[in-house]
Amino acid sequence: FRPYYFNHLMALQMTGSQLDLWLPPSLPDLQPDIGALRAELEARARGDRPPLRMLTLVNPGNPTGVMIPRGTLDEASRLCASHGVWLVVDNTYEHFQYAGEAPHECVSGEHVINVFSFSKAFGMMGWRVGYVSFPAALAPEMLKVQDTIAICPSIASQKVALGALAAGRGWVSQRVAGLAEQKALVLAALAPLGDGAVQGGSGAIYLVARLPPHAADDVAAVRTLAEEHGVALIPGSACGAPGHIRVCYANLPLEQTREAAARLRRGLQALVDGGAGRRA
């Protein structure tokens, strides 16, 4: 569902799946549109088009920063099971859940593959360790992929991952709780875009913001923000959401976040006031 995680799209393109990709928009609240999924599966079941083979979801979302509630996951899983579709759920940001928001939950089944990563969940970026939960019947095919592409992480990385699991989620939960002030600073920096322009923040470390109509060229806007204001964002068009930007926050020292937020606010105010980012 748009906006999607750009690496997922590239992975599908590598396999030739771009020949029949279905990329529907999300609902206005950035949740997956289960009604659209149901209609698409039923249309394909009537023979209108070839059947879907796989549905991918990211929970919580990248780039949306939105946690998918259990009811939505259950309904997506039920629909996939009834139509013979694999459901792949990327749970990379599983531990990034916030007080007052829906918790992260998983679904399982003989048609469900759950993907997990130590990179974000335990702050192990660069160590390249993750794991996959999948039905036993899929093991022979999964081992072919592992042996020809990933092979295995280094022994040092595996030992660090075991240490992280032994330490548990206490350390992680403390760091995630510390993101509240970081997120508040970034939200304040996005204020020039106006009421209703910013979404996300119920999970993961991302916010999605809509650019003003006169500055809707998101690639030009991101380039200007980087070159003239020293702040880096992701253009929404890279995620199937032109006219938007993805903003990330993290556990930097607060002084650095304040400086980054000040740059972002100045840059966005310049866009709103008629700076770069206009369509040619």
Coordinates of N, CA, C and O in Angstrom, one line a residue, residues 13-124:
Q13 N 11.1 -5.7 -7.8 CA 11.6 -5.5 -9.1 C 12.7 -6.4 -9.5 O 12.8 -6.8 -10.7
M14 N 13.6 -6.7 -8.6 CA 14.7 -7.6 -8.9 C 14.2 -9.0 -9.3 O 14.9 -9.7 -10.0
T15 N 13.0 -9.4 -8.8 CA 12.5 -10.8 -9.1 C 11.6 -10.8 -10.3 O 11.1 -11.9 -10.7
G16 N 11.4 -9.6 -10.9 CA 10.5 -9.6 -12.1 C 9.1 -9.3 -11.7 O 8.2 -9.3 -12.6
S17 N 8.8 -9.2 -10.4 CA 7.4 -9.0 -10.0 C 6.8 -7.7 -10.4 O 5.6 -7.5 -10.3
Q18 N 7.6 -6.8 -10.9 CA 7.0 -5.5 -11.3 C 6.1 -5.6 -12.5 O 5.4 -4.7 -12.9
L19 N 6.1 -6.8 -13.1 CA 5.2 -7.0 -14.3 C 3.8 -7.1 -13.9 O 2.9 -6.8 -14.7
D20 N 3.5 -7.4 -12.6 CA 2.1 -7.3 -12.1 C 2.1 -6.9 -10.6 O 1.8 -7.7 -9.7
L21 N 2.5 -5.6 -10.4 CA 2.4 -5.1 -9.1 C 1.1 -4.3 -8.8 O 0.7 -3.6 -9.7
W22 N 0.6 -4.5 -7.7 CA -0.6 -3.8 -7.3 C -0.3 -2.9 -6.1 O 0.1 -3.4 -5.1
L23 N -0.3 -1.6 -6.3 CA 0.1 -0.6 -5.4 C -1.0 0.4 -5.0 O -1.0 1.5 -5.4
P24 N -2.0 -0.1 -4.3 CA -3.1 0.8 -4.0 C -2.8 1.8 -2.9 O -1.8 1.6 -2.1
P25 N -3.5 3.0 -2.8 CA -3.2 3.9 -1.8 C -3.7 3.4 -0.4 O -4.6 2.6 -0.4
S26 N -3.1 3.9 0.6 CA -3.6 3.6 2.0 C -4.9 4.4 2.2 O -5.2 5.3 1.5
L27 N -5.5 4.2 3.4 CA -6.6 5.0 3.8 C -6.1 6.4 4.2 O -4.9 6.5 4.4
P28 N -7.0 7.3 4.4 CA -6.5 8.7 4.8 C -5.7 8.7 6.1 O -4.8 9.6 6.2
D29 N -5.9 7.7 7.0 CA -5.1 7.7 8.2 C -3.8 6.8 8.0 O -3.2 6.5 9.0
L30 N -3.5 6.5 6.8 CA -2.3 5.7 6.4 C -2.4 4.2 6.8 O -1.3 3.6 6.8
Q31 N -3.5 3.8 7.2 CA -3.7 2.3 7.5 C -4.0 1.6 6.2 O -4.5 2.2 5.2
P32 N -3.6 0.3 6.1 CA -3.9 -0.4 4.8 C -5.4 -0.4 4.5 O -6.2 -0.6 5.5
D33 N -5.8 -0.3 3.3 CA -7.2 -0.3 2.9 C -7.6 -1.7 2.7 O -7.5 -2.3 1.6
I34 N -8.2 -2.3 3.7 CA -8.6 -3.7 3.6 C -9.8 -3.9 2.7 O -9.9 -4.9 2.0
G35 N -10.6 -2.9 2.6 CA -11.7 -2.9 1.6 C -11.2 -3.0 0.2 O -11.7 -3.8 -0.6
A36 N -10.2 -2.2 -0.1 CA -9.6 -2.3 -1.5 C -8.9 -3.7 -1.7 O -9.0 -4.2 -2.8
L37 N -8.3 -4.2 -0.7 CA -7.7 -5.5 -0.8 C -8.7 -6.6 -1.1 O -8.5 -7.4 -2.0
R38 N -9.8 -6.5 -0.3 CA -10.9 -7.5 -0.6 C -11.4 -7.4 -2.0 O -11.6 -8.4 -2.7
A39 N -11.7 -6.2 -2.5 CA -12.2 -6.0 -3.8 C -11.2 -6.5 -4.9 O -11.6 -7.2 -5.9
E40 N -9.9 -6.3 -4.7 CA -8.9 -6.7 -5.6 C -8.8 -8.2 -5.7 O -8.8 -8.8 -6.8
L41 N -8.8 -8.9 -4.5 CA -8.7 -10.3 -4.5 C -10.0 -11.0 -5.1 O -9.9 -11.9 -5.9
E42 N -11.2 -10.4 -4.9 CA -12.4 -11.0 -5.4 C -12.4 -10.8 -6.9 O -12.8 -11.6 -7.7
A43 N -11.9 -9.6 -7.4 CA -11.9 -9.4 -8.9 C -11.0 -10.3 -9.6 O -11.3 -10.9 -10.6
R44 N -9.8 -10.6 -9.0 CA -8.9 -11.5 -9.6 C -9.4 -12.9 -9.5 O -9.1 -13.8 -10.4
A45 N -10.1 -13.3 -8.4 CA -10.7 -14.6 -8.3 C -11.7 -14.9 -9.4 O -11.9 -16.0 -9.8
R46 N -12.4 -13.8 -9.9 CA -13.3 -14.0 -11.1 C -12.6 -14.1 -12.4 O -13.3 -14.3 -13.4
G47 N -11.3 -14.0 -12.4 CA -10.5 -14.2 -13.6 C -10.2 -12.9 -14.4 O -9.8 -13.0 -15.5
D48 N -10.5 -11.8 -13.7 CA -10.2 -10.5 -14.4 C -8.7 -10.3 -14.7 O -8.4 -9.8 -15.7
R49 N -7.9 -10.7 -13.8 CA -6.5 -10.6 -13.9 C -5.8 -11.8 -13.2 O -6.5 -12.5 -12.4
P50 N -4.6 -12.1 -13.4 CA -3.9 -13.2 -12.6 C -4.0 -13.0 -11.1 O -4.0 -11.9 -10.7
P51 N -4.0 -14.1 -10.4 CA -4.2 -13.9 -8.9 C -2.9 -13.3 -8.3 O -1.8 -13.4 -8.8
L52 N -3.2 -12.6 -7.2 CA -2.0 -12.1 -6.4 C -1.3 -13.3 -5.7 O -2.0 -14.2 -5.3
R53 N 0.0 -13.2 -5.6 CA 0.7 -14.2 -5.0 C 1.2 -13.8 -3.6 O 1.4 -14.7 -2.7
M54 N 1.4 -12.5 -3.3 CA 1.9 -12.1 -2.1 C 1.5 -10.7 -1.7 O 1.4 -9.8 -2.6
L55 N 1.2 -10.5 -0.4 CA 0.9 -9.1 0.1 C 2.0 -8.8 1.1 O 2.3 -9.6 2.0
T56 N 2.6 -7.6 1.0 CA 3.6 -7.2 2.0 C 3.0 -6.0 2.9 O 2.4 -5.1 2.3
L57 N 3.2 -6.1 4.2 CA 2.9 -5.0 5.1 C 4.1 -4.7 6.0 O 4.9 -5.6 6.2
V58 N 4.2 -3.4 6.4 CA 5.3 -3.0 7.3 C 4.6 -2.5 8.6 O 3.8 -1.6 8.5
N59 N 4.9 -3.2 9.7 CA 4.3 -2.8 11.0 C 5.3 -2.7 12.1 O 5.9 -3.7 12.5
P60 N 5.4 -1.5 12.7 CA 4.9 -0.2 12.2 C 5.5 0.2 10.9 O 6.6 -0.2 10.6
G61 N 4.8 1.2 10.3 CA 5.2 1.5 8.9 C 6.4 2.3 8.7 O 6.8 3.2 9.5
N62 N 7.1 2.0 7.6 CA 8.2 2.9 7.1 C 7.8 3.1 5.6 O 7.7 2.1 4.9
P63 N 7.4 4.3 5.2 CA 7.8 5.6 5.8 C 6.7 6.2 6.7 O 6.8 7.3 7.2
T64 N 5.6 5.5 7.0 CA 4.4 6.2 7.6 C 4.6 6.4 9.1 O 3.9 7.3 9.6
G65 N 5.3 5.6 9.8 CA 5.4 5.7 11.3 C 4.0 5.4 11.9 O 3.7 5.9 13.0
V66 N 3.2 4.5 11.3 CA 1.9 4.2 11.8 C 1.9 2.7 12.2 O 2.3 1.8 11.5
M67 N 1.4 2.4 13.4 CA 1.2 1.1 13.9 C -0.1 0.5 13.4 O -1.1 1.2 13.4
I68 N 0.0 -0.7 12.8 CA -1.2 -1.4 12.3 C -1.9 -2.1 13.5 O -1.3 -3.0 14.1
P69 N -3.2 -1.9 13.7 CA -3.9 -2.6 14.9 C -4.1 -4.0 14.6 O -4.1 -4.4 13.4
R70 N -4.3 -4.8 15.6 CA -4.5 -6.2 15.5 C -5.7 -6.6 14.6 O -5.6 -7.5 13.7
G71 N -6.8 -5.9 14.7 CA -7.9 -6.2 13.9 C -7.6 -6.1 12.4 O -8.1 -7.0 11.6
T72 N -6.9 -5.1 12.0 CA -6.5 -5.0 10.6 C -5.6 -6.1 10.1 O -5.8 -6.6 9.0
L73 N -4.6 -6.4 10.9 CA -3.7 -7.5 10.6 C -4.5 -8.8 10.5 O -4.3 -9.6 9.5
D74 N -5.4 -9.1 11.4 CA -6.2 -10.3 11.3 C -7.1 -10.4 10.1 O -7.2 -11.5 9.4
E75 N -7.7 -9.3 9.7 CA -8.5 -9.3 8.5 C -7.7 -9.5 7.2 O -8.0 -10.2 6.3
A76 N -6.5 -8.8 7.2 CA -5.6 -9.0 6.0 C -5.2 -10.5 5.9 O -5.1 -11.1 4.8
S77 N -4.8 -11.1 7.1 CA -4.4 -12.5 7.1 C -5.5 -13.4 6.7 O -5.3 -14.3 5.9
R78 N -6.8 -13.1 7.1 CA -7.9 -14.0 6.7 C -8.1 -13.9 5.2 O -8.4 -14.9 4.6
L79 N -8.1 -12.7 4.7 CA -8.3 -12.5 3.2 C -7.2 -13.3 2.4 O -7.5 -13.9 1.4
C80 N -6.0 -13.1 2.9 CA -4.9 -13.8 2.2 C -5.0 -15.3 2.2 O -4.8 -16.0 1.2
A81 N -5.4 -15.8 3.4 CA -5.5 -17.3 3.6 C -6.6 -17.8 2.6 O -6.5 -18.8 2.0
S82 N -7.8 -17.1 2.6 CA -8.9 -17.5 1.8 C -8.6 -17.5 0.3 O -9.3 -18.1 -0.5
H83 N -7.7 -16.7 -0.1 CA -7.4 -16.5 -1.6 C -6.0 -17.1 -1.9 O -5.5 -16.9 -3.1
G84 N -5.4 -17.8 -1.0 CA -4.1 -18.5 -1.4 C -3.0 -17.5 -1.6 O -2.1 -17.8 -2.4
V85 N -2.9 -16.4 -0.8 CA -1.9 -15.4 -1.0 C -1.0 -15.4 0.2 O -1.4 -15.5 1.4
W86 N 0.3 -15.4 0.0 CA 1.3 -15.2 1.1 C 1.2 -13.8 1.7 O 1.1 -12.8 1.0
L87 N 1.3 -13.8 3.0 CA 1.3 -12.5 3.7 C 2.7 -12.4 4.4 O 3.1 -13.2 5.2
V88 N 3.4 -11.3 3.9 CA 4.8 -11.1 4.5 C 4.7 -9.8 5.3 O 4.3 -8.7 4.8
V89 N 5.0 -9.9 6.6 CA 4.9 -8.7 7.5 C 6.3 -8.4 7.9 O 7.0 -9.2 8.5
D90 N 6.7 -7.2 7.7 CA 8.1 -6.6 8.1 C 7.9 -6.0 9.4 O 7.2 -4.9 9.6
N91 N 8.5 -6.6 10.5 CA 8.3 -6.1 11.9 C 9.6 -5.5 12.4 O 9.9 -5.5 13.6
T92 N 10.4 -4.8 11.5 CA 11.7 -4.3 11.8 C 11.6 -3.4 13.0 O 12.5 -3.4 13.9
Y93 N 10.5 -2.6 13.1 CA 10.4 -1.6 14.2 C 9.5 -2.0 15.3 O 8.8 -1.2 15.9
E94 N 9.4 -3.3 15.6 CA 8.5 -3.9 16.5 C 8.6 -3.3 17.9 O 7.5 -3.1 18.6
H95 N 9.7 -2.9 18.4 CA 9.9 -2.4 19.7 C 9.6 -0.9 19.8 O 9.6 -0.4 20.9
F96 N 9.4 -0.3 18.7 CA 9.2 1.2 18.7 C 7.7 1.5 18.8 O 7.0 1.9 17.8
Q97 N 7.2 1.2 20.0 CA 5.8 1.5 20.3 C 5.7 2.5 21.5 O 6.6 2.5 22.3
Y98 N 4.7 3.3 21.5 CA 4.7 4.4 22.4 C 3.5 4.4 23.3 O 2.4 3.9 22.9
A99 N 3.6 5.0 24.5 CA 2.6 5.1 25.5 C 1.3 5.8 24.8 O 1.4 6.8 24.2
G100 N 0.2 5.2 25.1 CA -1.1 5.7 24.6 C -1.4 5.3 23.2 O -2.4 5.7 22.7
E101 N -0.5 4.5 22.5 CA -0.7 4.1 21.2 C -0.9 2.6 21.1 O -0.6 1.9 22.1
A102 N -1.5 2.1 20.0 CA -1.7 0.6 19.9 C -0.4 -0.1 20.0 O 0.6 0.3 19.5
P103 N -0.3 -1.3 20.7 CA 0.9 -2.0 20.8 C 1.2 -2.8 19.5 O 0.3 -3.0 18.7
H104 N 2.5 -3.2 19.4 CA 2.8 -4.0 18.2 C 2.4 -5.4 18.4 O 2.6 -6.0 19.5
E105 N 1.7 -6.0 17.4 CA 1.3 -7.4 17.5 C 1.6 -8.1 16.2 O 1.7 -7.5 15.1
C106 N 1.7 -9.4 16.3 CA 2.0 -10.2 15.1 C 0.8 -11.2 14.8 O 0.1 -11.5 15.7
V107 N 0.7 -11.6 13.6 CA -0.2 -12.6 13.2 C 0.6 -13.8 12.7 O 1.8 -13.6 12.3
S108 N 0.0 -15.0 12.7 CA 0.7 -16.2 12.3 C -0.2 -17.0 11.5 O -1.5 -16.9 11.5
G109 N 0.3 -18.0 10.7 CA -0.5 -18.9 10.0 C 0.4 -19.6 8.9 O 1.6 -19.3 8.8
E110 N -0.2 -20.6 8.3 CA 0.5 -21.4 7.3 C 0.8 -20.6 6.0 O 1.5 -21.1 5.1
H111 N 0.3 -19.4 5.9 CA 0.5 -18.5 4.8 C 1.3 -17.2 5.2 O 1.4 -16.3 4.4
V112 N 1.8 -17.1 6.4 CA 2.3 -15.9 6.9 C 3.8 -16.0 7.2 O 4.3 -17.0 7.7
I113 N 4.6 -15.0 6.7 CA 6.0 -14.9 7.0 C 6.2 -13.6 7.7 O 5.8 -12.5 7.3
N114 N 6.9 -13.7 8.9 CA 7.2 -12.5 9.7 C 8.7 -12.3 9.6 O 9.5 -13.2 9.9
V115 N 9.1 -11.0 9.3 CA 10.5 -10.6 9.2 C 10.8 -9.7 10.4 O 10.1 -8.8 10.7
F116 N 12.0 -10.0 11.0 CA 12.4 -9.2 12.2 C 13.9 -8.8 12.0 O 14.6 -9.5 11.2
S117 N 14.3 -7.8 12.6 CA 15.7 -7.3 12.5 C 16.2 -6.8 13.8 O 15.5 -6.2 14.6
F118 N 17.5 -7.1 14.1 CA 18.2 -6.5 15.2 C 18.6 -5.1 15.0 O 19.0 -4.4 15.9
S119 N 18.7 -4.7 13.7 CA 19.3 -3.4 13.4 C 18.5 -2.3 14.1 O 19.2 -1.4 14.7
K120 N 17.2 -2.3 14.1 CA 16.4 -1.2 14.7 C 16.0 -1.7 16.1 O 16.1 -0.9 17.1
A121 N 15.5 -2.9 16.2 CA 14.9 -3.3 17.5 C 15.9 -3.3 18.6 O 15.5 -3.0 19.8
F122 N 17.2 -3.6 18.3 CA 18.2 -3.6 19.4 C 19.4 -2.6 19.0 O 20.4 -2.7 19.6
G123 N 19.1 -1.7 18.1 CA 20.1 -0.7 17.8 C 21.4 -1.2 17.3 O 22.5 -0.7 17.5
M124 N 21.3 -2.3 16.4 CA 22.5 -2.9 15.9 C 22.7 -2.6 14.4 O 23.0 -3.5 13.6

